[in-house]
Coordinates of C-alpha atoms in Angstrom, one line a residue:
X1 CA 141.4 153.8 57.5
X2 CA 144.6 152.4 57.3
X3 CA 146.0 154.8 59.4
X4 CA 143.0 155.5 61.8
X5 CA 142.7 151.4 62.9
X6 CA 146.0 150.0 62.7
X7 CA 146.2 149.0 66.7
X8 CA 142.5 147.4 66.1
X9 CA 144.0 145.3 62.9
X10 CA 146.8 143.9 65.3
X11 CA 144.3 142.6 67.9
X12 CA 141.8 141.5 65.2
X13 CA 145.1 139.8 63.3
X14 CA 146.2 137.9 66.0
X15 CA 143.3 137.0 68.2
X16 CA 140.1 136.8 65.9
X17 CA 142.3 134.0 63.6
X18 CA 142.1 132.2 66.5
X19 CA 138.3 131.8 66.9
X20 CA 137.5 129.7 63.8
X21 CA 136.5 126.5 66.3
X22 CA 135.5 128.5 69.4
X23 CA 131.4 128.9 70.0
X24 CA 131.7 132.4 71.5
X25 CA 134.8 135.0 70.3
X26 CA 134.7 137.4 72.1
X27 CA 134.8 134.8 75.5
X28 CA 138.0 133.5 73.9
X29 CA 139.8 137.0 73.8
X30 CA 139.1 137.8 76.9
X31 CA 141.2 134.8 77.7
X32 CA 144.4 136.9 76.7
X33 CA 143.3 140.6 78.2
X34 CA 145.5 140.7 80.9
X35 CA 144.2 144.5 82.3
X36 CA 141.2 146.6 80.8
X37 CA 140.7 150.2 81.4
X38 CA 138.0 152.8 80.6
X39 CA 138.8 156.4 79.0
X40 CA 136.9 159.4 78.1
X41 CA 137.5 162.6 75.6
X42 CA 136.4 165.6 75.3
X43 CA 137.8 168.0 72.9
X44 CA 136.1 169.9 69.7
X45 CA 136.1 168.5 65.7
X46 CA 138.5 170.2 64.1
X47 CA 137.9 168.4 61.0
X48 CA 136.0 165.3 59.3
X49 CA 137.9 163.8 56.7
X50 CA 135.8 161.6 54.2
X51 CA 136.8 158.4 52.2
X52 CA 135.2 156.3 49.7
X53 CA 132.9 153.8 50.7
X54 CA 131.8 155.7 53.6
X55 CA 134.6 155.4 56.0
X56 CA 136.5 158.2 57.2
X57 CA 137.7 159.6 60.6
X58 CA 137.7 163.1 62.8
X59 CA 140.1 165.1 64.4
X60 CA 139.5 166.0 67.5
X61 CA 141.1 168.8 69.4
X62 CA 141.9 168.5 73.3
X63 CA 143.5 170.4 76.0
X64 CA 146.9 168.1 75.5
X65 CA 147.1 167.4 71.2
X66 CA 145.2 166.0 68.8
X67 CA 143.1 162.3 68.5
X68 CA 142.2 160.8 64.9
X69 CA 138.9 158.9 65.7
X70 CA 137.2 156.5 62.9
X71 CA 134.0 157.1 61.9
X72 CA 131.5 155.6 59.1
X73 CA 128.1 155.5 57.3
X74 CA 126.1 157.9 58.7
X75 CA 127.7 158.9 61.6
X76 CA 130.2 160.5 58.9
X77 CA 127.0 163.0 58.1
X78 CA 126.1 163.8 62.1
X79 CA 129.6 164.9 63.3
X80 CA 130.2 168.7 62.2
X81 CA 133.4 170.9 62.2
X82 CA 133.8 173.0 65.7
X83 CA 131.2 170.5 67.9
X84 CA 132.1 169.6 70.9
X85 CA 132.1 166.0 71.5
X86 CA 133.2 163.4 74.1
X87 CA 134.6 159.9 73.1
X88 CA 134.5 157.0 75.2
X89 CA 136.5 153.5 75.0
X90 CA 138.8 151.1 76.2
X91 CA 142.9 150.7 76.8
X92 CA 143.1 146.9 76.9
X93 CA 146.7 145.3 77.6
X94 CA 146.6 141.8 75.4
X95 CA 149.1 139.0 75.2
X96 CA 149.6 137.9 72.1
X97 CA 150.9 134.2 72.0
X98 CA 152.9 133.4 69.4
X99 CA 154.4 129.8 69.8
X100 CA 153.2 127.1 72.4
X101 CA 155.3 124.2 73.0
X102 CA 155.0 120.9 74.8
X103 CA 155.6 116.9 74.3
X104 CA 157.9 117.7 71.7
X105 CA 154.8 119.8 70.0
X106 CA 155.3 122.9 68.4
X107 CA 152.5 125.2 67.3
X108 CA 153.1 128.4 65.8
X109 CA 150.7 131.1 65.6
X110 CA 152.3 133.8 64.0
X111 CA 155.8 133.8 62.0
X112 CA 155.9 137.3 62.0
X113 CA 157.1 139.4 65.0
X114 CA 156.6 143.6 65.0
X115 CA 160.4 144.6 66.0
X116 CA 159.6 147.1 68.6
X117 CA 157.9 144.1 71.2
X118 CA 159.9 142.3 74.0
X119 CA 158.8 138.4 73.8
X120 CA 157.9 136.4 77.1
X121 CA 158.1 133.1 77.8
X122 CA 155.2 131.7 80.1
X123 CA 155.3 128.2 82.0
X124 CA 152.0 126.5 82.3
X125 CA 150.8 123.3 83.1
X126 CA 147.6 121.8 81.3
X127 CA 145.0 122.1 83.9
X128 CA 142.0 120.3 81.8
X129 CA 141.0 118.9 78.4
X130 CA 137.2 120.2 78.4
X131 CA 134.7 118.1 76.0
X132 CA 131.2 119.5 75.2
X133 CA 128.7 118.3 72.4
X134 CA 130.3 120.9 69.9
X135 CA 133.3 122.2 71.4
X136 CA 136.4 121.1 72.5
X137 CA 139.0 123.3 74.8
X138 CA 142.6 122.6 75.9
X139 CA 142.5 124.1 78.9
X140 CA 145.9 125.8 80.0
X141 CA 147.2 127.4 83.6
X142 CA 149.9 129.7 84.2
X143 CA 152.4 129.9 86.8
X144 CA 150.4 133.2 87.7
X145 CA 147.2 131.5 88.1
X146 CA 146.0 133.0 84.4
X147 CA 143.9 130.4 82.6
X148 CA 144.1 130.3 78.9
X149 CA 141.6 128.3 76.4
X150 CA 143.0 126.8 73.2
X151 CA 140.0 125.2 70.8
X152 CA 141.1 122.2 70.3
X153 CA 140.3 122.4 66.6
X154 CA 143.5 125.0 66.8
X155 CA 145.6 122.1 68.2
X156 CA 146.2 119.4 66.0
X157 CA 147.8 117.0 68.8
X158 CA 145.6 117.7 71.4
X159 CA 144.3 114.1 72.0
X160 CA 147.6 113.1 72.8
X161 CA 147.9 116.0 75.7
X162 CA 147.3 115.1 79.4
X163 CA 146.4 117.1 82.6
X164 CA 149.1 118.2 84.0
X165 CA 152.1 118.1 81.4
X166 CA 154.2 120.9 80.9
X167 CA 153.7 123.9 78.0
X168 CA 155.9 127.1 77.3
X169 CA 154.1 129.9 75.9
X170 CA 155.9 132.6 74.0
X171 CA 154.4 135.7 72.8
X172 CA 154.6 139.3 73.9
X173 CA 152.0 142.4 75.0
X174 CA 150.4 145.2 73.5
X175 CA 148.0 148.1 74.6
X176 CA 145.3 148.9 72.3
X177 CA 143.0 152.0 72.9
X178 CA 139.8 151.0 71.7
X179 CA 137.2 154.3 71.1
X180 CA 133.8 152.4 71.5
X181 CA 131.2 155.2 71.5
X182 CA 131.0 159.1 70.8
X183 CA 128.3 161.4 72.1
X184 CA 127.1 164.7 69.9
X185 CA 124.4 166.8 71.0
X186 CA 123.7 164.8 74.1
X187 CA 123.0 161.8 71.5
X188 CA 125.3 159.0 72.1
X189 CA 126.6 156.8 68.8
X190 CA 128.5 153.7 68.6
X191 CA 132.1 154.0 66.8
X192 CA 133.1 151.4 64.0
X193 CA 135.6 149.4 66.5
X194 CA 133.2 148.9 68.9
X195 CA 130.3 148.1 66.1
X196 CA 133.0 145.4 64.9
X197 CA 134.3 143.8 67.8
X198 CA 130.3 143.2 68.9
X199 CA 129.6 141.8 65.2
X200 CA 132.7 139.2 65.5
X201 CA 131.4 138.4 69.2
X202 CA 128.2 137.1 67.6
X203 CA 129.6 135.1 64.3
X204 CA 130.4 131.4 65.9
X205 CA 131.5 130.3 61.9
X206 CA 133.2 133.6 60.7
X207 CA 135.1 131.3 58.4
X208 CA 132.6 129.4 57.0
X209 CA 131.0 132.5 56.4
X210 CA 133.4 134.0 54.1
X211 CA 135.1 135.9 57.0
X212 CA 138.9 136.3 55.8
X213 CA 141.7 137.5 58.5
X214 CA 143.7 138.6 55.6
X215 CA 140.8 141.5 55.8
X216 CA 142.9 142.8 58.6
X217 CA 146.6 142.6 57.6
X218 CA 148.7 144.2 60.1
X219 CA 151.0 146.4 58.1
X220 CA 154.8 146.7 60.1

């Protein structure tokens, strides 16, 4: 799996970590998908390759090379050598924030940068401080219009922020090709991203329930 998921781990690293406060993840990384794409594949197994625990992954043979797609649990068991099969998913663009500054504020999000990414630098103005019964958002607006939400619970000083001040944004972007589902034998299956994004998506207290980011290490 390490090898299969690594692009996943980076999204999952740097954006789930985020959602400790927020009522519903997956609403809160939308916030940062700056473009979303579908794709399709068809091509023929070439192999399955089994690991312990049930996870393993496919390779699948197209016109142009040669795709590695996850697979686990049963699905491991459907998926034969030489079947023809068509994989459908996602190439999402992300910005990854890594710093945001403002009052004399600095918040960091992540100390360590992957060497290959070129870093922007966003202005923004605070556009609202939204209050609800159990949530609290810092609301923040681009100078292209893009609307980010911070929970406050992420944002130590955010009482002290007003609408309308200043904030630099630093951080950088990255393309991740999510493979979401896989049909066999006219029999369509989900894939184990798309199974764990949705899961995330409906826990509002990963970490009170055990979750742990460190799960999903991004290895450089």
């Amino acid at each position: 799996m390490r090898k299969v998921l690594p692009l996943l781990f980076v999204l999952l690293t740097s954006l789930v970590v985020f959602s400790a406060t927020q009522p519903q993840m997956k609403g809160f990384i939308n916030n940062f998908i700056l473009e979303k794409e579908p794709f399709e594949i068809t091509g023929t197994v070439k192999e399955v390759v089994y690991r312990p625990g049930g996870f393993g992954y496919l390779v699948l043979t197209t016109e142009a090379t040669e795709v590695k797609v996850p697979v686990a649990g049963k699905l491991s068991l459907v998926v034969k050598p030489e079947e023809k099969v068509t994989i459908k998913g996602s190439k999402i663009t992300v910005f990854i924030p890594i710093s945001l500054e403002t009052k004399g504020y600095r918040l960091v999000f992540r100390n360590r940068v992957p060497k290959d990414v070129q870093l922007t630098e966003l202005k923004a103005k605070i556009k609202k401080i939204e209050v609800g019964k159990n949530y609290a958002n810092v609301v923040i607006l681009d100078e292209n219009n893009k609307e980010y939400k911070f929970p406050a619970g992420l944002v130590p000083f955010w009482r002290n922020l007003k609408e309308g001040e200043e904030v630099n944004i630093s951080g950088f972007e990255r393309v991740f090709e999510i493979k979401e589902s896989i049909t066999v034998n006219g029999k369509t299956y989900i894939l184990p991203a798309k199974e764990l994004l949705t899961n995330l998506s409906q826990r509002s207290n990963m970490f009170k329930q055990g979750f742990t980011p460190r799960l999903f290490k991004h290895r450089l």
